């Protein structure tokens, strides 16, 4: 609490340190507890409140408390003027520790220094590698003392920095790092809107408000006090400033203005304070208000009038305060008041002065020049275009789009404006802000009738729209772009068809396939567009495309090795064609790059997760699902999140956690319209079916699997539905529904014909074996197991071996059944598929073998992340190397190993290989 003071000096001291924390005792105690000395784990806390509620003061108390307890503090403050500068917030936060980046792994160091503008980069840094670099750096800094990372006014931090901090928050585990964010109540904070604790600073109650007024140098009384209490509405800063304003201007309170919002009222008060200051003081205050946080003090001190004498009147008026060696505004509302109270010409001169001082900072200089310009100016527009190019190379897509949009506004030429706006729309796709992209596309339409530019802007809108729930509208837009491009013989037609094919996959609508094929069939063969052509064919009709694409796919992949985006697209094609091993190798080649073109999952981004799942790399599949779900949720892209939830639901069902599987699957279904998103609907229903199988409830399992087909037996989704055929047959046998299932299976086989993949063929053979009369089943079992390609799908092959072994045992061919059942059990144990482990063990006991749990079962008791860490550690990787692969800090890796050693019955890292001997080669985790 602050002491009363009657003298002017006391009054200034009281007011300059911010509103007294009367009525915030509980919040203060909580903050101090969270940042205290006993911080052996990570923590994230979001402090919310209206302007003037005391967020900054509490954050300052937190920083002081952390330092007093021997901790280290990194601090950044968001500002409106920096929100469009890519990674400016991250640079501000890490500026005191940039020298420590030298200790980072080379890949992380290069990515981080590139986005901070400290080094040139040949290609866009991977957003996940940037996040990992920040995580590793913060973890390293916390080695010697607990670390507090505070970000005030986080709602004004640029999007690139916010994405990096969100990445860190999701992956902090055992680090003694606390992340404290201050944000206005009504503001959105992408990446932090769900799953984190919030501490709300609401209005002070009547008693606390009166106590605060009593502590002022001149406590108001009578009707003045009543009016202040009413108009401040419990806002601490408003109480202090209204009390001060009435005491200075009119003790009777007549100077308190009419019914304005609290924020506007405070700005009026602060503007009034500034208006009475000497001219040199008002000039340096305006300069400080116009400057960015990173260059404000240096720029201000570069002017002759910015000496100590110029600052003194502002200090006495309570508008600024000393912060180390810098002079800063006491509150963001002071800065806003000073800036907006000035005339436009005064603001323009301030920005021009700053631009002159910042010639060595081209991005900041460009924005100051832009702020000083009201009419078209080719030079300023060009400077902003260069800023956009630099931001895009660093992965700052929001900053790039903002610069391109402002460059368009200042361009003297109409066609240049249209081009820049179209480029801004393409950049803004990666921010996930559909409203912004649609606004930019509308601006393009107002500027030009050039079909190429109109198509580019519309394509950007359609691409982002496809990741939400509006698939019908997205498809119509994308096909319009494709039609217009085809008529104009524009190369944009393939780009539009590629995006439309993604929507077709999501929706599963057959009419969409006909439209795509009609346009695609008229396209000439073009070597340059071969990869995109393959993509459109495979995504929209994998059954029809498989025969022609499969032979040329390896060559296309070989040609794409230097292009991460093409490589990833072709990996997805391989997955769609059920060439899982090829898809996995191709994804592995593009490891760390498949999200390098933005912080959002691209169309069919979950394909890498499904590939991992089908290959038996379940831990990695869950990691993919978690990353995409978090990113999509932060961006509000419901369909992308639903895809990730369905993927995770499937993995946890196979692991034997049906309750969690149902939660994830139901979340997926709640996010989409099943008629607009048939792929998600079938994936989610398949997961619900597998969860029911895990529980032995074959009635529900049959219902869920049967829902993948219409009443007439047609697939609900042309690709996903066929993956449930064998499970449908297995459930049907247990519920006496063999006839219906057999008809559906054979109808599917006839429909697919020669276009079915080896995987679907083995599923159909397994289904036929289960549905056949026992004496006729064996040829189908043998056919299902005959193809060596079946080893690509270890879980499905183990299911077939289990079914065949059970059939052999019941035919009293025990000697043949045992190896089949043992092989199935080994695979289920390795994968951690507990319900299937138990069934295989029961079958082996019936075959005369008591199958006991082996060491790998202890391994499967670990969490998916711990399993992956153990496997990599057993292969000799260091904690830092493991962290690089799994996007974890080295400390988190070490903490997990420390916790799992007792579970595995070991005491040293050197024992891991012995414990897992015989299982490492099949774990599916790539080193």
GROMACS .gro file of N, CA, C and O in nm, residues 617-706:
model
  360
  617UNK      N    1   0.303  -4.596  -3.560
  617UNK     CA    2   0.375  -4.491  -3.487
  617UNK      C    3   0.272  -4.405  -3.413
  617UNK      O    4   0.251  -4.288  -3.443
  618UNK      N    5   0.209  -4.467  -3.315
  618UNK     CA    6   0.093  -4.405  -3.253
  618UNK      C    7   0.130  -4.283  -3.169
  618UNK      O    8   0.053  -4.188  -3.159
  619UNK      N    9   0.245  -4.287  -3.106
  619UNK     CA   10   0.287  -4.172  -3.026
  619UNK      C   11   0.299  -4.048  -3.114
  619UNK      O   12   0.253  -3.939  -3.079
  620UNK      N   13   0.362  -4.065  -3.229
  620UNK     CA   14   0.378  -3.952  -3.319
  620UNK      C   15   0.244  -3.905  -3.375
  620UNK      O   16   0.223  -3.786  -3.397
  621UNK      N   17   0.154  -3.999  -3.398
  621UNK     CA   18   0.021  -3.962  -3.447
  621UNK      C   19  -0.049  -3.871  -3.347
  621UNK      O   20  -0.112  -3.771  -3.384
  622UNK      N   21  -0.037  -3.904  -3.219
  622UNK     CA   22  -0.101  -3.821  -3.116
  622UNK      C   23  -0.035  -3.684  -3.108
  622UNK      O   24  -0.103  -3.583  -3.083
  623UNK      N   25   0.095  -3.679  -3.129
  623UNK     CA   26   0.165  -3.551  -3.127
  623UNK      C   27   0.116  -3.461  -3.240
  623UNK      O   28   0.092  -3.340  -3.221
  624UNK      N   29   0.099  -3.518  -3.359
  624UNK     CA   30   0.045  -3.442  -3.473
  624UNK      C   31  -0.094  -3.391  -3.440
  624UNK      O   32  -0.127  -3.274  -3.463
  625UNK      N   33  -0.178  -3.478  -3.384
  625UNK     CA   34  -0.315  -3.439  -3.351
  625UNK      C   35  -0.316  -3.324  -3.252
  625UNK      O   36  -0.394  -3.228  -3.266
  626UNK      N   37  -0.231  -3.331  -3.152
  626UNK     CA   38  -0.228  -3.226  -3.050
  626UNK      C   39  -0.187  -3.092  -3.110
  626UNK      O   40  -0.246  -2.987  -3.079
  627UNK      N   41  -0.085  -3.093  -3.195
  627UNK     CA   42  -0.038  -2.968  -3.254
  627UNK      C   43  -0.144  -2.905  -3.343
  627UNK      O   44  -0.172  -2.785  -3.335
  628UNK      N   45  -0.207  -2.986  -3.429
  628UNK     CA   46  -0.306  -2.931  -3.520
  628UNK      C   47  -0.429  -2.883  -3.443
  628UNK      O   48  -0.485  -2.777  -3.473
  629UNK      N   49  -0.472  -2.960  -3.343
  629UNK     CA   50  -0.588  -2.918  -3.264
  629UNK      C   51  -0.563  -2.784  -3.196
  629UNK      O   52  -0.651  -2.696  -3.194
  630UNK      N   53  -0.444  -2.767  -3.139
  630UNK     CA   54  -0.413  -2.641  -3.069
  630UNK      C   55  -0.410  -2.524  -3.167
  630UNK      O   56  -0.467  -2.417  -3.140
  631UNK      N   57  -0.343  -2.542  -3.280
  631UNK     CA   58  -0.334  -2.434  -3.377
  631UNK      C   59  -0.471  -2.399  -3.435
  631UNK      O   60  -0.508  -2.281  -3.447
  632UNK      N   61  -0.548  -2.502  -3.471
  632UNK     CA   62  -0.679  -2.478  -3.531
  632UNK      C   63  -0.775  -2.416  -3.432
  632UNK      O   64  -0.854  -2.327  -3.466
  633UNK      N   65  -0.770  -2.460  -3.308
  633UNK     CA   66  -0.857  -2.403  -3.206
  633UNK      C   67  -0.826  -2.256  -3.185
  633UNK      O   68  -0.917  -2.172  -3.174
  634UNK      N   69  -0.697  -2.222  -3.182
  634UNK     CA   70  -0.658  -2.082  -3.163
  634UNK      C   71  -0.706  -1.995  -3.278
  634UNK      O   72  -0.742  -1.879  -3.259
  635UNK      N   73  -0.709  -2.051  -3.400
  635UNK     CA   74  -0.749  -1.974  -3.517
  635UNK      C   75  -0.898  -1.983  -3.544
  635UNK      O   76  -0.948  -1.916  -3.635
  636UNK      N   77  -0.971  -2.065  -3.467
  636UNK     CA   78  -1.114  -2.079  -3.488
  636UNK      C   79  -1.150  -2.157  -3.613
  636UNK      O   80  -1.258  -2.139  -3.671
  637UNK      N   81  -1.061  -2.247  -3.657
  637UNK     CA   82  -1.086  -2.328  -3.777
  637UNK      C   83  -1.144  -2.463  -3.733
  637UNK      O   84  -1.072  -2.559  -3.706
  638UNK      N   85  -1.276  -2.468  -3.725
  638UNK     CA   86  -1.344  -2.581  -3.663
  638UNK      C   87  -1.317  -2.713  -3.734
  638UNK      O   88  -1.299  -2.816  -3.669
  639UNK      N   89  -1.317  -2.712  -3.866
  639UNK     CA   90  -1.300  -2.839  -3.937
  639UNK      C   91  -1.160  -2.895  -3.915
  639UNK      O   92  -1.144  -3.016  -3.894
  640UNK      N   93  -1.060  -2.811  -3.919
  640UNK     CA   94  -0.923  -2.857  -3.895
  640UNK      C   95  -0.910  -2.915  -3.755
  640UNK      O   96  -0.846  -3.018  -3.734
  641UNK      N   97  -0.972  -2.850  -3.656
  641UNK     CA   98  -0.967  -2.904  -3.520
  641UNK      C   99  -1.041  -3.037  -3.513
  641UNK      O  100  -0.996  -3.131  -3.447
  642UNK      N  101  -1.155  -3.047  -3.581
  642UNK     CA  102  -1.232  -3.171  -3.580
  642UNK      C  103  -1.152  -3.287  -3.638
  642UNK      O  104  -1.156  -3.400  -3.588
  643UNK      N  105  -1.077  -3.261  -3.747
  643UNK     CA  106  -0.992  -3.366  -3.805
  643UNK      C  107  -0.893  -3.417  -3.701
  643UNK      O  108  -0.872  -3.538  -3.687
  644UNK      N  109  -0.831  -3.325  -3.628
  644UNK     CA  110  -0.732  -3.363  -3.527
  644UNK      C  111  -0.796  -3.441  -3.413
  644UNK      O  112  -0.740  -3.538  -3.362
  645UNK      N  113  -0.915  -3.399  -3.372
  645UNK     CA  114  -0.983  -3.469  -3.264
  645UNK      C  115  -1.021  -3.611  -3.305
  645UNK      O  116  -1.011  -3.705  -3.225
  646UNK      N  117  -1.064  -3.628  -3.429
  646UNK     CA  118  -1.098  -3.763  -3.477
  646UNK      C  119  -0.974  -3.852  -3.483
  646UNK      O  120  -0.981  -3.972  -3.450
  647UNK      N  121  -0.861  -3.796  -3.523
  647UNK     CA  122  -0.736  -3.871  -3.526
  647UNK      C  123  -0.699  -3.917  -3.385
  647UNK      O  124  -0.667  -4.035  -3.363
  648UNK      N  125  -0.701  -3.826  -3.291
  648UNK     CA  126  -0.664  -3.861  -3.154
  648UNK      C  127  -0.763  -3.961  -3.095
  648UNK      O  128  -0.725  -4.052  -3.021
  649UNK      N  129  -0.891  -3.946  -3.127
  649UNK     CA  130  -0.992  -4.041  -3.078
  649UNK      C  131  -0.961  -4.183  -3.124
  649UNK      O  132  -0.975  -4.279  -3.047
  650UNK      N  133  -0.915  -4.196  -3.247
  650UNK     CA  134  -0.885  -4.329  -3.300
  650UNK      C  135  -0.767  -4.392  -3.226
  650UNK      O  136  -0.771  -4.509  -3.188
  651UNK      N  137  -0.661  -4.313  -3.203
  651UNK     CA  138  -0.544  -4.367  -3.135
  651UNK      C  139  -0.580  -4.411  -2.993
  651UNK      O  140  -0.545  -4.521  -2.952
  652UNK      N  141  -0.649  -4.326  -2.918
  652UNK     CA  142  -0.677  -4.362  -2.778
  652UNK      C  143  -0.775  -4.478  -2.769
  652UNK      O  144  -0.771  -4.555  -2.673
  653UNK      N  145  -0.862  -4.494  -2.870
  653UNK     CA  146  -0.948  -4.613  -2.872
  653UNK      C  147  -0.864  -4.740  -2.887
  653UNK      O  148  -0.886  -4.839  -2.818
  654UNK      N  149  -0.766  -4.736  -2.977
  654UNK     CA  150  -0.680  -4.853  -2.998
  654UNK      C  151  -0.593  -4.881  -2.875
  654UNK      O  152  -0.559  -4.995  -2.847
  655UNK      N  153  -0.559  -4.775  -2.803
  655UNK     CA  154  -0.479  -4.793  -2.682
  655UNK      C  155  -0.561  -4.848  -2.566
  655UNK      O  156  -0.504  -4.888  -2.464
  656UNK      N  157  -0.692  -4.845  -2.581
  656UNK     CA  158  -0.777  -4.903  -2.477
  656UNK      C  159  -0.829  -4.802  -2.377
  656UNK      O  160  -0.851  -4.836  -2.260
  657UNK      N  161  -0.854  -4.679  -2.421
  657UNK     CA  162  -0.915  -4.578  -2.335
  657UNK      C  163  -1.044  -4.531  -2.402
  657UNK      O  164  -1.050  -4.422  -2.459
  658UNK      N  165  -1.149  -4.612  -2.395
  658UNK     CA  166  -1.272  -4.579  -2.469
  658UNK      C  167  -1.338  -4.450  -2.424
  658UNK      O  168  -1.398  -4.380  -2.505
  659UNK      N  169  -1.329  -4.418  -2.295
  659UNK     CA  170  -1.392  -4.295  -2.248
  659UNK      C  171  -1.328  -4.172  -2.313
  659UNK      O  172  -1.397  -4.081  -2.360
  660UNK      N  173  -1.194  -4.169  -2.317
  660UNK     CA  174  -1.124  -4.057  -2.382
  660UNK      C  175  -1.154  -4.055  -2.531
  660UNK      O  176  -1.171  -3.948  -2.591
  661UNK      N  177  -1.161  -4.174  -2.593
  661UNK     CA  178  -1.191  -4.181  -2.736
  661UNK      C  179  -1.328  -4.120  -2.764
  661UNK      O  180  -1.345  -4.045  -2.861
  662UNK      N  181  -1.425  -4.152  -2.681
  662UNK     CA  182  -1.558  -4.095  -2.702
  662UNK      C  183  -1.558  -3.943  -2.687
  662UNK      O  184  -1.623  -3.871  -2.763
  663UNK      N  185  -1.482  -3.891  -2.589
  663UNK     CA  186  -1.477  -3.747  -2.570
  663UNK      C  187  -1.422  -3.677  -2.695
  663UNK      O  188  -1.477  -3.578  -2.742
  664UNK      N  189  -1.312  -3.731  -2.746
  664UNK     CA  190  -1.251  -3.669  -2.863
  664UNK      C  191  -1.341  -3.681  -2.986
  664UNK      O  192  -1.356  -3.586  -3.063
  665UNK      N  193  -1.400  -3.799  -3.006
  665UNK     CA  194  -1.485  -3.820  -3.123
  665UNK      C  195  -1.610  -3.733  -3.117
  665UNK      O  196  -1.652  -3.674  -3.218
  666UNK      N  197  -1.669  -3.723  -2.999
  666UNK     CA  198  -1.788  -3.639  -2.987
  666UNK      C  199  -1.755  -3.492  -3.004
  666UNK      O  200  -1.835  -3.415  -3.058
  667UNK      N  201  -1.634  -3.452  -2.960
  667UNK     CA  202  -1.590  -3.315  -2.984
  667UNK      C  203  -1.576  -3.291  -3.134
  667UNK      O  204  -1.619  -3.187  -3.186
  668UNK      N  205  -1.520  -3.387  -3.205
  668UNK     CA  206  -1.506  -3.374  -3.350
  668UNK      C  207  -1.642  -3.357  -3.416
  668UNK      O  208  -1.662  -3.269  -3.501
  669UNK      N  209  -1.738  -3.441  -3.377
  669UNK     CA  210  -1.870  -3.436  -3.438
  669UNK      C  211  -1.943  -3.306  -3.405
  669UNK      O  212  -2.024  -3.257  -3.485
  670UNK      N  213  -1.915  -3.250  -3.287
  670UNK     CA  214  -1.982  -3.125  -3.248
  670UNK      C  215  -1.933  -3.005  -3.326
  670UNK      O  216  -2.000  -2.902  -3.332
  671UNK      N  217  -1.816  -3.017  -3.387
  671UNK     CA  218  -1.755  -2.903  -3.456
  671UNK      C  219  -1.797  -2.892  -3.602
  671UNK      O  220  -1.770  -2.789  -3.666
  672UNK      N  221  -1.861  -2.995  -3.657
  672UNK     CA  222  -1.890  -2.995  -3.801
  672UNK      C  223  -2.035  -3.035  -3.827
  672UNK      O  224  -2.102  -3.093  -3.742
  673UNK      N  225  -2.079  -3.003  -3.946
  673UNK     CA  226  -2.205  -3.054  -3.999
  673UNK      C  227  -2.172  -3.184  -4.072
  673UNK      O  228  -2.095  -3.182  -4.168
  674UNK      N  229  -2.227  -3.297  -4.029
  674UNK     CA  230  -2.187  -3.425  -4.092
  674UNK      C  231  -2.218  -3.432  -4.241
  674UNK      O  232  -2.155  -3.511  -4.312
  675UNK      N  233  -2.310  -3.352  -4.289
  675UNK     CA  234  -2.339  -3.351  -4.432
  675UNK      C  235  -2.241  -3.264  -4.509
  675UNK      O  236  -2.226  -3.280  -4.631
  676UNK      N  237  -2.175  -3.173  -4.441
  676UNK     CA  238  -2.074  -3.089  -4.504
  676UNK      C  239  -1.934  -3.145  -4.483
  676UNK      O  240  -1.841  -3.111  -4.556
  677UNK      N  241  -1.917  -3.229  -4.383
  677UNK     CA  242  -1.785  -3.282  -4.346
  677UNK      C  243  -1.795  -3.433  -4.327
  677UNK      O  244  -1.776  -3.486  -4.218
  678UNK      N  245  -1.823  -3.503  -4.436
  678UNK     CA  246  -1.844  -3.649  -4.425
  678UNK      C  247  -1.716  -3.721  -4.384
  678UNK      O  248  -1.722  -3.825  -4.317
  679UNK      N  249  -1.601  -3.670  -4.424
  679UNK     CA  250  -1.477  -3.739  -4.387
  679UNK      C  251  -1.460  -3.741  -4.235
  679UNK      O  252  -1.431  -3.845  -4.175
  680UNK      N  253  -1.480  -3.626  -4.171
  680UNK     CA  254  -1.469  -3.620  -4.025
  680UNK      C  255  -1.575  -3.708  -3.960
  680UNK      O  256  -1.547  -3.779  -3.863
  681UNK      N  257  -1.697  -3.704  -4.014
  681UNK     CA  258  -1.806  -3.782  -3.955
  681UNK      C  259  -1.772  -3.931  -3.955
  681UNK      O  260  -1.790  -4.001  -3.855
  682UNK      N  261  -1.720  -3.981  -4.067
  682UNK     CA  262  -1.688  -4.124  -4.075
  682UNK      C  263  -1.567  -4.157  -3.989
  682UNK      O  264  -1.565  -4.259  -3.919
  683UNK      N  265  -1.464  -4.074  -3.992
  683UNK     CA  266  -1.349  -4.097  -3.905
  683UNK      C  267  -1.392  -4.102  -3.758
  683UNK      O  268  -1.347  -4.189  -3.682
  684UNK      N  269  -1.476  -4.008  -3.717
  684UNK     CA  270  -1.519  -4.004  -3.577
  684UNK      C  271  -1.604  -4.124  -3.542
  684UNK      O  272  -1.590  -4.184  -3.434
  685UNK      N  273  -1.696  -4.164  -3.633
  685UNK     CA  274  -1.779  -4.283  -3.607
  685UNK      C  275  -1.694  -4.409  -3.602
  685UNK      O  276  -1.721  -4.502  -3.524
  686UNK      N  277  -1.591  -4.415  -3.685
  686UNK     CA  278  -1.499  -4.530  -3.680
  686UNK      C  279  -1.430  -4.536  -3.545
  686UNK      O  280  -1.416  -4.644  -3.485
  687UNK      N  281  -1.388  -4.420  -3.493
  687UNK     CA  282  -1.324  -4.417  -3.361
  687UNK      C  283  -1.422  -4.462  -3.253
  687UNK      O  284  -1.385  -4.537  -3.160
  688UNK      N  285  -1.547  -4.417  -3.262
  688UNK     CA  286  -1.648  -4.461  -3.164
  688UNK      C  287  -1.671  -4.611  -3.174
  688UNK      O  288  -1.691  -4.679  -3.072
  689UNK      N  289  -1.666  -4.665  -3.296
  689UNK     CA  290  -1.680  -4.809  -3.313
  689UNK      C  291  -1.565  -4.885  -3.250
  689UNK      O  292  -1.585  -4.987  -3.183
  690UNK      N  293  -1.442  -4.837  -3.270
  690UNK     CA  294  -1.326  -4.903  -3.211
  690UNK      C  295  -1.330  -4.893  -3.058
  690UNK      O  296  -1.288  -4.986  -2.988
  691UNK      N  297  -1.380  -4.781  -3.006
  691UNK     CA  298  -1.394  -4.769  -2.860
  691UNK      C  299  -1.493  -4.873  -2.808
  691UNK      O  300  -1.471  -4.933  -2.702
  692UNK      N  301  -1.601  -4.895  -2.883
  692UNK     CA  302  -1.699  -4.996  -2.843
  692UNK      C  303  -1.639  -5.136  -2.851
  692UNK      O  304  -1.663  -5.221  -2.762
  693UNK      N  305  -1.559  -5.163  -2.953
  693UNK     CA  306  -1.490  -5.293  -2.962
  693UNK      C  307  -1.399  -5.313  -2.842
  693UNK      O  308  -1.393  -5.423  -2.784
  694UNK      N  309  -1.327  -5.208  -2.805
  694UNK     CA  310  -1.237  -5.217  -2.690
  694UNK      C  311  -1.312  -5.255  -2.563
  694UNK      O  312  -1.258  -5.321  -2.474
  695UNK      N  313  -1.438  -5.215  -2.554
  695UNK     CA  314  -1.521  -5.248  -2.437
  695UNK      C  315  -1.600  -5.377  -2.456
  695UNK      O  316  -1.670  -5.420  -2.363
  696UNK      N  317  -1.594  -5.437  -2.575
  696UNK     CA  318  -1.669  -5.558  -2.602
  696UNK      C  319  -1.816  -5.535  -2.631
  696UNK      O  320  -1.897  -5.627  -2.624
  697UNK      N  321  -1.853  -5.410  -2.664
  697UNK     CA  322  -1.992  -5.379  -2.694
  697UNK      C  323  -2.010  -5.380  -2.846
  697UNK      O  324  -1.997  -5.278  -2.913
  698UNK      N  325  -2.045  -5.497  -2.901
  698UNK     CA  326  -2.048  -5.511  -3.046
  698UNK      C  327  -2.178  -5.460  -3.107
  698UNK      O  328  -2.184  -5.435  -3.228
  699UNK      N  329  -2.282  -5.440  -3.026
  699UNK     CA  330  -2.402  -5.375  -3.078
  699UNK      C  331  -2.371  -5.232  -3.121
  699UNK      O  332  -2.402  -5.190  -3.232
  700UNK      N  333  -2.309  -5.157  -3.028
  700UNK     CA  334  -2.273  -5.018  -3.061
  700UNK      C  335  -2.167  -5.016  -3.171
  700UNK      O  336  -2.172  -4.934  -3.262
  701UNK      N  337  -2.072  -5.108  -3.164
  701UNK     CA  338  -1.967  -5.112  -3.266
  701UNK      C  339  -2.028  -5.130  -3.405
  701UNK      O  340  -1.993  -5.058  -3.499
  702UNK      N  341  -2.122  -5.225  -3.417
  702UNK     CA  342  -2.184  -5.249  -3.547
  702UNK      C  343  -2.258  -5.125  -3.596
  702UNK      O  344  -2.247  -5.086  -3.713
  703UNK      N  345  -2.332  -5.061  -3.505
  703UNK     CA  346  -2.408  -4.942  -3.543
  703UNK      C  347  -2.315  -4.833  -3.594
  703UNK      O  348  -2.343  -4.766  -3.696
  704UNK      N  349  -2.203  -4.810  -3.524
  704UNK     CA  350  -2.111  -4.705  -3.565
  704UNK      C  351  -2.044  -4.738  -3.698
  704UNK      O  352  -2.033  -4.652  -3.787
  705UNK      N  353  -1.999  -4.861  -3.716
  705UNK     CA  354  -1.934  -4.899  -3.841
  705UNK      C  355  -2.033  -4.897  -3.957
  705UNK      O  356  -2.000  -4.853  -4.068
  706UNK      N  357  -2.155  -4.941  -3.930
  706UNK     CA  358  -2.257  -4.944  -4.037
  706UNK      C  359  -2.293  -4.804  -4.085
  706UNK      O  360  -2.331  -4.784  -4.201
   0.00000   0.00000   0.00000
